[in-house]
Short mmCIF file of C-alpha atoms and ligand atoms in Angstrom, two decimals:
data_model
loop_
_atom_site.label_atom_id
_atom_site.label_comp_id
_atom_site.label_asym_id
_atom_site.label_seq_id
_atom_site.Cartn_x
_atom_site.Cartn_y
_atom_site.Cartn_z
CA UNK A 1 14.53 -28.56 -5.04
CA UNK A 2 11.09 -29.73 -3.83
CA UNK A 3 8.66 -30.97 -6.50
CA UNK A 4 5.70 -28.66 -6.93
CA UNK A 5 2.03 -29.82 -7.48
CA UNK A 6 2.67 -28.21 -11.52
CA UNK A 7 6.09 -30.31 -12.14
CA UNK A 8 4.73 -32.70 -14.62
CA UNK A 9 5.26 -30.36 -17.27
CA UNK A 10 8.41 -29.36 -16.38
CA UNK A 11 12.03 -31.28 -16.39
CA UNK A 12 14.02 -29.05 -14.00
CA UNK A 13 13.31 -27.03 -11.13
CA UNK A 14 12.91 -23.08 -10.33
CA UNK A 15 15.88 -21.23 -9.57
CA UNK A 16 16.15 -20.71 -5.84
CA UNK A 17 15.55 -16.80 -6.54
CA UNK A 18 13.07 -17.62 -8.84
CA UNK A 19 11.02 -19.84 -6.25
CA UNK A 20 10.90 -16.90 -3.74
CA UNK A 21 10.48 -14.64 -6.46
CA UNK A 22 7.21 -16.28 -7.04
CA UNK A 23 6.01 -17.37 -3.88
CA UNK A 24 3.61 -15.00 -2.44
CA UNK A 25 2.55 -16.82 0.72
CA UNK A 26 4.40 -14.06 3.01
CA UNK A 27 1.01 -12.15 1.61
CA UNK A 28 -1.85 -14.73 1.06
CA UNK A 29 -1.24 -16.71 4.39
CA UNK A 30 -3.60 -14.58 6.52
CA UNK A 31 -6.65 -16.13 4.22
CA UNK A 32 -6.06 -19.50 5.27
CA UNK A 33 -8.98 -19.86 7.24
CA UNK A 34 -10.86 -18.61 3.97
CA UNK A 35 -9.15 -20.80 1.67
CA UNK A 36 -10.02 -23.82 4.21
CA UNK A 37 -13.72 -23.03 3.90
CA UNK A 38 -13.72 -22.60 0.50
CA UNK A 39 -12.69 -25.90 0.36
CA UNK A 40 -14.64 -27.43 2.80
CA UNK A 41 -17.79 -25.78 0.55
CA UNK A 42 -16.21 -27.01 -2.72
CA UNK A 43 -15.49 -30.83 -1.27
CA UNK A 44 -19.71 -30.46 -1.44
CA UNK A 45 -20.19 -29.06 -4.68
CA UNK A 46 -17.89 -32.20 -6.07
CA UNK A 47 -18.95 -34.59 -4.30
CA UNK A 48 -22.70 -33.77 -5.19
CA UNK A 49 -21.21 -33.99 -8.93
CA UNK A 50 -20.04 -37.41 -8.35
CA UNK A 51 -16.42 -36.70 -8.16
CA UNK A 52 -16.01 -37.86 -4.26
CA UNK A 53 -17.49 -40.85 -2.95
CA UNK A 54 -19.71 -39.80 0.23
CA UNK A 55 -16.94 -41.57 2.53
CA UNK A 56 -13.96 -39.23 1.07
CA UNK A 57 -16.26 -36.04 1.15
CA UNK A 58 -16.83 -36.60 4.82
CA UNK A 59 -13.21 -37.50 5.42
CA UNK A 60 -11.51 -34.33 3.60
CA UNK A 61 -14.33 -32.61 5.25
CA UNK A 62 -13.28 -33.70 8.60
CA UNK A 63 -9.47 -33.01 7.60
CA UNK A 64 -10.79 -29.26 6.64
CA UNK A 65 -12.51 -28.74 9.43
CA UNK A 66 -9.37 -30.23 11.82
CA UNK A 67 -7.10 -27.75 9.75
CA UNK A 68 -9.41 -25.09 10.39
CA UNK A 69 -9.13 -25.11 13.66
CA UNK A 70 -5.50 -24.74 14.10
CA UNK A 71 -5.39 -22.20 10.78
CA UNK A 72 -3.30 -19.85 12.96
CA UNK A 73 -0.76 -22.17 13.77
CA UNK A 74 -0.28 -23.87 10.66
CA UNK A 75 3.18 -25.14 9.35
CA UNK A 76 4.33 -24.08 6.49
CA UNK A 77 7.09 -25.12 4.26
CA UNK A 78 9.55 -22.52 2.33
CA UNK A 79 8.33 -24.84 -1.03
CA UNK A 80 4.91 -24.01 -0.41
CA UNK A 81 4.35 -21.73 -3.36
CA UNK A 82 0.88 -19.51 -1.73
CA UNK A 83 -2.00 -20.91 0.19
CA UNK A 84 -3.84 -22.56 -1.99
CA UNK A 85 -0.97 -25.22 -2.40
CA UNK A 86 -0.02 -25.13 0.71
CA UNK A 87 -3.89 -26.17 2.47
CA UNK A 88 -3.20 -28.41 -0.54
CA UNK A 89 -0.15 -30.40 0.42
CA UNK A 90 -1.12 -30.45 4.37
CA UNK A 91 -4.46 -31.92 3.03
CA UNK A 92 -2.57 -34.52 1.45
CA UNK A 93 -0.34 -35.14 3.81
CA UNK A 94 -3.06 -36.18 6.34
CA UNK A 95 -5.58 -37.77 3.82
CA UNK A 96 -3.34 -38.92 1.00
CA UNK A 97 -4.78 -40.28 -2.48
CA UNK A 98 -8.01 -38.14 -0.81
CA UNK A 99 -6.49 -35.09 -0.38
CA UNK A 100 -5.54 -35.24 -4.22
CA UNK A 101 -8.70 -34.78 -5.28
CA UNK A 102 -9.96 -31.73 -3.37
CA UNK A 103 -8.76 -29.59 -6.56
CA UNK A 104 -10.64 -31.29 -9.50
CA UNK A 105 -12.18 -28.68 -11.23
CA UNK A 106 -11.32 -25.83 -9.62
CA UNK A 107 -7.97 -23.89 -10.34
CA UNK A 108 -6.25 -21.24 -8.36
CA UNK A 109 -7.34 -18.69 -10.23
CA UNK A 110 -11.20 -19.05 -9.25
CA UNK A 111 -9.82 -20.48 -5.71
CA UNK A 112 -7.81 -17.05 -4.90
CA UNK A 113 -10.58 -14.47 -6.18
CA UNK A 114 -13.01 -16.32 -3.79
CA UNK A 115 -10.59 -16.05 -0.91
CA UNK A 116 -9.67 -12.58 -1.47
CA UNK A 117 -13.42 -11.38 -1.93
CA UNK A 118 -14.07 -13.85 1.32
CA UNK A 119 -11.14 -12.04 3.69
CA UNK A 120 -11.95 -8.41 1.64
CA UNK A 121 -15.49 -8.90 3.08
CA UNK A 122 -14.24 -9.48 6.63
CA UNK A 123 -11.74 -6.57 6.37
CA UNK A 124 -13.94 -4.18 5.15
CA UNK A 125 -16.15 -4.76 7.99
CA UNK A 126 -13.62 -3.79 10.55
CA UNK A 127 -12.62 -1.04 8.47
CA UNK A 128 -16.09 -0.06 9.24
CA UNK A 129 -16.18 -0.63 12.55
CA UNK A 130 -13.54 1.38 13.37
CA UNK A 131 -15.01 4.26 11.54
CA UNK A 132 -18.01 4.22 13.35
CA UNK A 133 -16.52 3.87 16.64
CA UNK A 134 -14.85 7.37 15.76
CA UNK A 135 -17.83 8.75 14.53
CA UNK A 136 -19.11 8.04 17.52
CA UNK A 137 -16.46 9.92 18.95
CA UNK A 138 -16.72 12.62 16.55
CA UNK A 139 -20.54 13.22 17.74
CA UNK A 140 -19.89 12.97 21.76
CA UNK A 141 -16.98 16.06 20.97
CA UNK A 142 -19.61 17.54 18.71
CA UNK A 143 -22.14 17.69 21.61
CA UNK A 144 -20.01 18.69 24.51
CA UNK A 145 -18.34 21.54 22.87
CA UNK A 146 -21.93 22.43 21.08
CA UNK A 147 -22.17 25.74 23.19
CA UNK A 148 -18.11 26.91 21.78
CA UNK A 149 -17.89 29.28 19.83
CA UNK A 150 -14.32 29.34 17.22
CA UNK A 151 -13.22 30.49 14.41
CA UNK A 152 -14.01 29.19 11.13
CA UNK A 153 -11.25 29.79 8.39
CA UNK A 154 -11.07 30.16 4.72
CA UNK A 155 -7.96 30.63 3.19
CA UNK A 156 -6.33 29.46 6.99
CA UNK A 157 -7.84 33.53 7.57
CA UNK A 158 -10.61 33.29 10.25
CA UNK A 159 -13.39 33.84 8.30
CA UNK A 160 -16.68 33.69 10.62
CA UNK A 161 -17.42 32.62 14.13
CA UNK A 162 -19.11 29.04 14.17
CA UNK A 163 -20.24 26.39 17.13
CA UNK A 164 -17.37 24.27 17.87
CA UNK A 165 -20.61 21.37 17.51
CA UNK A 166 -20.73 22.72 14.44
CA UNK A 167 -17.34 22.60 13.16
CA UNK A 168 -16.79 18.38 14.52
CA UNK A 169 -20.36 17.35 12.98
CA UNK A 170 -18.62 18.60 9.63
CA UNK A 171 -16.42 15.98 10.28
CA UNK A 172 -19.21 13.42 11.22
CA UNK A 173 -20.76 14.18 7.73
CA UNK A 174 -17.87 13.37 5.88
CA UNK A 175 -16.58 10.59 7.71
CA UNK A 176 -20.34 9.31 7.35
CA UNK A 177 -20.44 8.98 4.17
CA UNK A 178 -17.02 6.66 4.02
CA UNK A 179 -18.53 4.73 5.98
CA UNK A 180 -21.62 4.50 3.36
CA UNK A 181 -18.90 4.25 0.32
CA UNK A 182 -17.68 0.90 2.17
CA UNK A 183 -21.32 -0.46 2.36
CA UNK A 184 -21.31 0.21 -0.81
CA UNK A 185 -18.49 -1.62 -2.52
CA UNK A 186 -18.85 -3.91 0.22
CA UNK A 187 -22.00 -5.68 -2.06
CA UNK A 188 -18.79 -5.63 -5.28
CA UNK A 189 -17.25 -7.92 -2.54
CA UNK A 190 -20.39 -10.02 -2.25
CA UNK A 191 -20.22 -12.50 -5.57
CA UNK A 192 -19.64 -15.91 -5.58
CA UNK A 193 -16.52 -16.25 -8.41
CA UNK A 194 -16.15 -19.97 -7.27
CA UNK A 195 -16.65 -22.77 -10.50
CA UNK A 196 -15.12 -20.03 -12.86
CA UNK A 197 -12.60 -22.71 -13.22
CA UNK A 198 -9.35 -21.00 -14.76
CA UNK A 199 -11.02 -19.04 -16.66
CA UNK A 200 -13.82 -20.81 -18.74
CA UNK A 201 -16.22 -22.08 -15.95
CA UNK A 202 -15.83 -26.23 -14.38
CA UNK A 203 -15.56 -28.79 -16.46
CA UNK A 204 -17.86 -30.37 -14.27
CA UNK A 205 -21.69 -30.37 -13.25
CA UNK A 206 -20.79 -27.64 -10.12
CA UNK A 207 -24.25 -26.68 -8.08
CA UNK A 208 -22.82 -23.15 -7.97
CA UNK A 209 -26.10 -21.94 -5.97
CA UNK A 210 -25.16 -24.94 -3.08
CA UNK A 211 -21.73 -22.79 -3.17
CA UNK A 212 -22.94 -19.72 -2.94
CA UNK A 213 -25.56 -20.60 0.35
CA UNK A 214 -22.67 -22.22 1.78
CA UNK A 215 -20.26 -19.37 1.26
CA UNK A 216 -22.51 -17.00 2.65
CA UNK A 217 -22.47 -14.96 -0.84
CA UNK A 218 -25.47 -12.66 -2.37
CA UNK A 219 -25.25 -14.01 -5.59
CA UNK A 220 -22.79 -16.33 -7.78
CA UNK A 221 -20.87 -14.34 -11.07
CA UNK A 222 -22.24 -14.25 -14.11
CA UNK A 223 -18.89 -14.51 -16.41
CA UNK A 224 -16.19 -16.96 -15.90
CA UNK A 225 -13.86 -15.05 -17.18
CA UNK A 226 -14.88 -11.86 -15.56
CA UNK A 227 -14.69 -13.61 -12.20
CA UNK A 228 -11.07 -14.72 -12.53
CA UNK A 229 -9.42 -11.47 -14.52
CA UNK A 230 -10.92 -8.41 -12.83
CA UNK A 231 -10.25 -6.94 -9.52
CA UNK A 232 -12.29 -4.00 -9.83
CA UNK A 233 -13.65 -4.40 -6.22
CA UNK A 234 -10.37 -3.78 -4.63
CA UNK A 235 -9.66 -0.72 -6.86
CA UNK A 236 -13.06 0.46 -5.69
CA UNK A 237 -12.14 -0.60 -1.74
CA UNK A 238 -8.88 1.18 -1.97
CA UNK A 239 -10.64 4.29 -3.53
CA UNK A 240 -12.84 4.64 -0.53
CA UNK A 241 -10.28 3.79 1.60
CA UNK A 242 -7.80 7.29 -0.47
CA UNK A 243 -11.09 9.59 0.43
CA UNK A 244 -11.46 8.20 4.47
CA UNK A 245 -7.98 8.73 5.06
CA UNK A 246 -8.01 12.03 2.54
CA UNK A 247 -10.51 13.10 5.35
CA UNK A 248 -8.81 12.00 8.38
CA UNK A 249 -5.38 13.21 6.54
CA UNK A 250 -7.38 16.74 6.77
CA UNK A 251 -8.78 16.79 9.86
CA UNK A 252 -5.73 15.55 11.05
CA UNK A 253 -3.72 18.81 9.91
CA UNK A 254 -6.67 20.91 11.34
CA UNK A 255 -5.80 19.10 14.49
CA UNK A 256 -2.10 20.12 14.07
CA UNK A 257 -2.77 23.80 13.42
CA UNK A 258 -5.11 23.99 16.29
CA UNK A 259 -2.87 22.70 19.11
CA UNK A 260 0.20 24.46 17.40
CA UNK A 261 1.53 28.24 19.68
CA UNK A 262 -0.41 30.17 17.55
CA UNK A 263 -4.25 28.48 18.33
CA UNK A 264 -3.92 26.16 21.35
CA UNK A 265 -7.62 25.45 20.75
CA UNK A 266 -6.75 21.75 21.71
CA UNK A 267 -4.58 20.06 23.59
CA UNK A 268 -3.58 16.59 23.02
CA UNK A 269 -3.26 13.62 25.65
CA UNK A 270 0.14 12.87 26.60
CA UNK A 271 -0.97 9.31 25.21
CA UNK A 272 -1.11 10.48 21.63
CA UNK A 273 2.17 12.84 21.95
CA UNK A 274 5.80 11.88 21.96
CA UNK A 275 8.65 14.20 23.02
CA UNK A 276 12.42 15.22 21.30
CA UNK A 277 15.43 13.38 21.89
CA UNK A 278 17.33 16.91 22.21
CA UNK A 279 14.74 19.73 23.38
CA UNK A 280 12.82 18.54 26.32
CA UNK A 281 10.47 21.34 26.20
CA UNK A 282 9.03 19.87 23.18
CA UNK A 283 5.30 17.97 23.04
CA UNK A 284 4.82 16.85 19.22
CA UNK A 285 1.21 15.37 17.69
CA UNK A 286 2.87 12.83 16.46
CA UNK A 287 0.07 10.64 16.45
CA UNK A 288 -1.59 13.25 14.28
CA UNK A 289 1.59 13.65 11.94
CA UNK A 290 1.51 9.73 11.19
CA UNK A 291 -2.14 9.77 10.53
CA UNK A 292 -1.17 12.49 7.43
CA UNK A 293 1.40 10.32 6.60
CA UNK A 294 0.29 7.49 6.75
CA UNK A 295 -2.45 8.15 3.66
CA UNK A 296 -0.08 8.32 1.34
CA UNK A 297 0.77 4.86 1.77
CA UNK A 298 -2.99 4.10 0.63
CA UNK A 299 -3.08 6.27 -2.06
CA UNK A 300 -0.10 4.59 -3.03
CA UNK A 301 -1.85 1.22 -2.65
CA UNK A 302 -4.65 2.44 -4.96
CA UNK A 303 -2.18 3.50 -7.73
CA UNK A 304 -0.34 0.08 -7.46
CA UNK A 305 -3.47 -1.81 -7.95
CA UNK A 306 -4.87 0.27 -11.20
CA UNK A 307 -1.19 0.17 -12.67
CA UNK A 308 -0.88 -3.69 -11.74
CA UNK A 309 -4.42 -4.19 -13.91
CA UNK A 310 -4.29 -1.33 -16.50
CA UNK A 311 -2.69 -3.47 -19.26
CA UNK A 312 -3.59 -7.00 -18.46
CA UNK A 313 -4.72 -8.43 -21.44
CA UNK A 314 -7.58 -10.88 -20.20
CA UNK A 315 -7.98 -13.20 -18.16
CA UNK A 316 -4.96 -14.17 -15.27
CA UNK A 317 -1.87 -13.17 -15.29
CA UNK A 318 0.50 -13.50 -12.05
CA UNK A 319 0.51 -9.60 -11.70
CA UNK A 320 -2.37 -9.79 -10.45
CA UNK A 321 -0.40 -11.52 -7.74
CA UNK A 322 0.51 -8.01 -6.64
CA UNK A 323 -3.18 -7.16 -5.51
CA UNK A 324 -2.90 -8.30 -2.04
CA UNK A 325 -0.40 -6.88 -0.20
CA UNK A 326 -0.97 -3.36 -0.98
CA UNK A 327 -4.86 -4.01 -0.52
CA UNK A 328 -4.50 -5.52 2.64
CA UNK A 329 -1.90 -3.13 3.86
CA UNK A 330 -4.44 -0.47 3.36
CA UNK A 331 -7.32 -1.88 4.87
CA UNK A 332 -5.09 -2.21 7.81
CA UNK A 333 -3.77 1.51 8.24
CA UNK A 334 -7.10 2.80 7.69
CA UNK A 335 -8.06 0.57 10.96
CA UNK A 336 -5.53 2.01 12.58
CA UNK A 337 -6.16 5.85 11.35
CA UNK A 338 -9.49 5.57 12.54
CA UNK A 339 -8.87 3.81 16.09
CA UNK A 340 -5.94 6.27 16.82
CA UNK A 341 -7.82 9.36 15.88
CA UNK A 342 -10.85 7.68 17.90
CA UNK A 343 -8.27 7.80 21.19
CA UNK A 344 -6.96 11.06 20.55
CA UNK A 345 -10.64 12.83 20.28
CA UNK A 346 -11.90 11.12 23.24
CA UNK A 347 -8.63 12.14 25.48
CA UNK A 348 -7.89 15.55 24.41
CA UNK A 349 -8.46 18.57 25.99
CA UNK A 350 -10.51 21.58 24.97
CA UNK A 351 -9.26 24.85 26.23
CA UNK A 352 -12.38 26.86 25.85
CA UNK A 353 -11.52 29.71 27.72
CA UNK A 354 -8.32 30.22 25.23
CA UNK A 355 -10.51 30.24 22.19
CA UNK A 356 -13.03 32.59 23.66
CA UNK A 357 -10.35 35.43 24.35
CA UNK A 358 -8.70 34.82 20.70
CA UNK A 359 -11.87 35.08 18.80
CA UNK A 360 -11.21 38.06 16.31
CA UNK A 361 -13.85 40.54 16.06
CA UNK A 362 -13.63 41.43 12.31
CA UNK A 363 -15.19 37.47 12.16
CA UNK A 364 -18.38 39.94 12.67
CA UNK A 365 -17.84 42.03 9.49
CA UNK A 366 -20.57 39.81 7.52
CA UNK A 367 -23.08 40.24 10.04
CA UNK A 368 -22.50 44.16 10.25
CA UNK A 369 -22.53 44.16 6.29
CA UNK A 370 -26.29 41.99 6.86
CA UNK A 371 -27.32 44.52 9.43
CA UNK A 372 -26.66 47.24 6.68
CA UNK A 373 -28.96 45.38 4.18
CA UNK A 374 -31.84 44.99 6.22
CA UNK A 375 -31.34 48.61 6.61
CA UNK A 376 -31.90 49.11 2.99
CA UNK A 377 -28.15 49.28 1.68
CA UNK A 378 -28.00 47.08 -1.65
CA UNK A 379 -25.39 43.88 -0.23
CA UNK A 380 -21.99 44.99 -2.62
CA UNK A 381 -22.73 48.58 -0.94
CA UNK A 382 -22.96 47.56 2.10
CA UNK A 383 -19.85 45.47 1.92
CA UNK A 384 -17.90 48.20 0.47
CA UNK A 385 -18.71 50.49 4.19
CA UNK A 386 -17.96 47.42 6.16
CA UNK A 387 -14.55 47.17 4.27
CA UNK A 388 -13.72 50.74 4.99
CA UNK A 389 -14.36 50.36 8.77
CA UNK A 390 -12.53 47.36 9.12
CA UNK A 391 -9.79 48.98 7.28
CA UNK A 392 -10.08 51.58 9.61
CA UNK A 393 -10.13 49.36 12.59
CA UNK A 394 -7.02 47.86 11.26
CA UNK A 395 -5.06 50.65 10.77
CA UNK A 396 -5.94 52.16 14.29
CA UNK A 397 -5.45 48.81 15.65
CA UNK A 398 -9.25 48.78 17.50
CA UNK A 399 -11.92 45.99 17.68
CA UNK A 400 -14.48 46.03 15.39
CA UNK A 401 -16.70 45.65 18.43
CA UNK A 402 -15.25 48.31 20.29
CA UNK A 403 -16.98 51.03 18.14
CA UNK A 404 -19.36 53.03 19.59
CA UNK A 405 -23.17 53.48 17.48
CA UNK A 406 -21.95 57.40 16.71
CA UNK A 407 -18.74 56.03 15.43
CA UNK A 408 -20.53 53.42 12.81
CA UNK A 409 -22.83 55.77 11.91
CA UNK A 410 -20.47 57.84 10.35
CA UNK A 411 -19.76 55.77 8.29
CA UNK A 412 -23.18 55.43 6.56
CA UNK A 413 -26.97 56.85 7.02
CA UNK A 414 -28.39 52.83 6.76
CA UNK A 415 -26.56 52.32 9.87
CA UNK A 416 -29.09 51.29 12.73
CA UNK A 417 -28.62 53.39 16.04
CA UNK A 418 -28.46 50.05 17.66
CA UNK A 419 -25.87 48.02 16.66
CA UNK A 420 -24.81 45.19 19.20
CA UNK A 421 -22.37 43.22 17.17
CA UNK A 422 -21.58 39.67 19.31
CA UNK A 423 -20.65 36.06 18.06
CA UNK A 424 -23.39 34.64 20.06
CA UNK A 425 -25.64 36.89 17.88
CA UNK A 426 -23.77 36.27 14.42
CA UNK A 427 -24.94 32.56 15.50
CA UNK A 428 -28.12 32.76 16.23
CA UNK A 429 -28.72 34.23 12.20
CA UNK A 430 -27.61 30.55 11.05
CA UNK A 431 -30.44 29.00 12.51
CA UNK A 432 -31.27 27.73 8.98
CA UNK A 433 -31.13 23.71 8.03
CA UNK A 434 -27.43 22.57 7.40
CA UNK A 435 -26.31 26.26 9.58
CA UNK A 436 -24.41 26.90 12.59
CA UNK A 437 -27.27 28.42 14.53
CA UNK A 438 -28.05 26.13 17.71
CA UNK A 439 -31.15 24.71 16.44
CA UNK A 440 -29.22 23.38 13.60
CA UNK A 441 -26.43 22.09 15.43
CA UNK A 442 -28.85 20.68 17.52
CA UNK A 443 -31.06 19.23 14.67
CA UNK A 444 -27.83 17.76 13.13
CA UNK A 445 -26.56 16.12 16.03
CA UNK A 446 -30.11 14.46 16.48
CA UNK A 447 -29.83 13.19 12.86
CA UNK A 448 -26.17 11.86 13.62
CA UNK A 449 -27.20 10.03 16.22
CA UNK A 450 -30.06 8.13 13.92
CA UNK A 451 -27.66 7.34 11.51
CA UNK A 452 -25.33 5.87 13.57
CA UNK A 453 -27.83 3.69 15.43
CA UNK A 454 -28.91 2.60 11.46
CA UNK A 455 -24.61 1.87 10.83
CA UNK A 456 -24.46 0.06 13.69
CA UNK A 457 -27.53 -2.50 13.25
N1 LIG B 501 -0.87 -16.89 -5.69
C1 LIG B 501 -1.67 -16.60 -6.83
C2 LIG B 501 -2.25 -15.20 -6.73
O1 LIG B 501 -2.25 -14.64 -5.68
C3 LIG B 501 -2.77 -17.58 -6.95
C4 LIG B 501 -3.28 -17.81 -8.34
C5 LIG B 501 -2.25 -18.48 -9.13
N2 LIG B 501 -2.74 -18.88 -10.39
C6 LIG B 501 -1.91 -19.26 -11.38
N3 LIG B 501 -2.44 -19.61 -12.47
N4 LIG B 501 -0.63 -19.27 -11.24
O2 LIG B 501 -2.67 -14.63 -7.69
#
């Protein structure tokens, strides 16, 4: 049994399954380069307290910075209990009675909520990134297929025609503001929690503001025992990271219904498709399958993290342990939701001419019910003599667009003498802000394009 940096207390060691039981450096490892620089930052803060001669700050300085360098190749040992102890004892190793004095007045639990709000701040960024990148994506689609016309469903019924620009920027609104939710908890991320000690603040005379600059923070915390205890930030991380991949979960399944026998609106790269082991006829969106699938693993994450804290009675407690690998597993399939659905927008085909021939024509009926109003038929009139004729249509199995003006007027003395019924036209009425008109599609592609040159500054 290897002695740990806590054995004083203690006359015998862990059990073996105890020790892995408790050892979470599988998890923590990847912040080693975090934990390195938070000590680098707090080897200042000390020795500016007079804990560290100058001559031992600048040596476990240099040791730091030589660690740093190699932080993805360190060795680690199976006794090595997380990171902290484990920068701890390779610190040591190379410095000695030095390296033993890099954790006065600092404890873990102050040491690990800086390095998981340093690495959260890092992964969150990428997690932006990639969004952007496909809203990008989302916008080109948007304004290359501006001039299709499709169906738009309620109730998976077609409902009304719409531009097929239209239909993506819908997408680039939502996915927009994900991107905004992650600037936004990204400043949760951005407090200093270093100096909270293990729970009550230092015991020593800690410039917490040289910390901060050094750290690259926006500010330092304000409670000790806040700063250890809470992890609010990553609940509020992994709750913008359940409603990005809610989205893409959703657009996803649109995705799935659209390139399935019935719609073949879209047609997916053989990149993003695999095949059956047993019917070789078959072309799956896999790619689009995982993406649905894959969300539940961060909604799970988010409902591990608010059981883990819901009955912590204040301040640490080793649950809290638990907050790291589901957080970071997260952050990580959201990266890779975004990038895949990024490749699979920018490779798939359209098949334009497909959608054109499927569009139904009863998609019209709220246009023909409009046409009635301006014709001086109150609107629930009007909608009850569009009703009947599409009823009729059904039942005679004819386009609503096939009917001749005699034939509509039949059906009610408002009707004009010239009705021209086309999708083009039922268009061109949603030319209003935030409509499907082309102006609007146009105007909302122009303000997509602002905002992401803003997200990308
Ligand atoms: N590995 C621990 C964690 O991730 C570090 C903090 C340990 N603190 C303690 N008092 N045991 O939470």
């Amino acid at each position: 049994m290897s002695k740990k940096m806590w054995h004083g207390r203690f006359e015998k060691g862990n059990d073996p399954l105890m020790e892995k039981f408790n050892r979470s450096l599988g998890v923590d490892s990847v912040m080693a380069e975090e934990d390195i620089k938070g000590s680098i930052a707090w080897s200042k803060a000390i020795e500016k307290a007079g804990i560290l001669k100058k001559n031992e700050g600048d040596k476990l300085r240099k040791a730091l910075n030589e660690l740093l360098r190699k932080s993805k190749e360190l060795k680690f040992l199976d006794s090595d209990e997380d990171i902290h102890m484990a920068i701890e004892r390779l610190l040591t190793e190379k410095l000695g009675i030095i390296g033993k004095k890099i954790h006065t007045g600092r404890s873990r639990n102050d040491q690990v909520a800086l390095d998981t709000r340093m690495y959260m701040k890092k992964l969150c960024g990428q997690v932006q990134d990639s969004l952007l990148s496909l809203l990008k994506t989302v916008l080109a689609v948007a304004e290359k297929e501006k001039e299709v016309i499709m169906p738009a469903f309620t109730h998976l019924q077609a409902a009304q025609p719409v531009s097929m620009g239209h239909y993506f920027m819908s997408w680039f609104y939502m996915i927009e503001r994900d991107i905004s939710r992650f600037a936004d908890c990204a400043k949760r991320f951005d407090i200093m929690p270093l100096a909270s000690g293990a729970l009550a603040g230092s015991g020593y005379k800690i410039d917490r503001e040289l910390l901060r600059r050094e750290l690259g923070f926006a500010a330092v915390s304000d409670n000790s025992m806040d700063a250890v205890a809470d992890r609010d930030y990553l609940i509020e991380f992994l709750s913008a990271a359940s409603i990005a991949s809610m989205h893409l979960s959703r657009f996803a399944e649109d995705m799935i219904i659209f390139c399935s026998p019935g719609y073949r609106y879209f047609e997916l790269s053989d990149a993003y498709s695999t095949g059956s082991s047993i019917m070789p006829n078959k072309k799956n969106p896999d790619s689009m399958e995982l993406i649905r699938g894959k969300t539940g693993r961060i909604f799970g994450a988010l409902t591990t993290l608010l059981t883990v804290t819901k009955g912590l009675p204040l301040t640490y407690n080793k649950d809290l342990q638990e907050d790291k690998a589901p957080v970071f597993d997260a952050a990580e399939t959201l990266k890779s939701l975004a990038q895949i659905f990024d490749g699979v927008l920018a490779t798939m085909k359209v098949n334009r001419d497909k959608i054109a021939a499927s569009l139904p024509s009863d998609m019209l009926a709220t246009d023909l019910a409009d046409i009635l109003v301006e014709n001086g038929l109150p609107f629930r009139d009007a909608h009850e003599v569009v009703g009947r004729i599409v009823l009729d249509c059904n039942k005679s199995g004819r386009e609503l667009t096939s009917l001749t003006a005699s034939e509509l007027s039949a059906y009610s003395k408002a009707m004009p003498k010239n009705v021209k019924l086309t999708f083009k036209g039922a268009l061109l009425r949603r030319n209003l802000y935030g409509g499907t008109g082309p102006d609007s599609v146009a105007a909302q592609i122009k303000k997509g394009k602002k905002l992401i040159a803003e997200w990308a500054k």
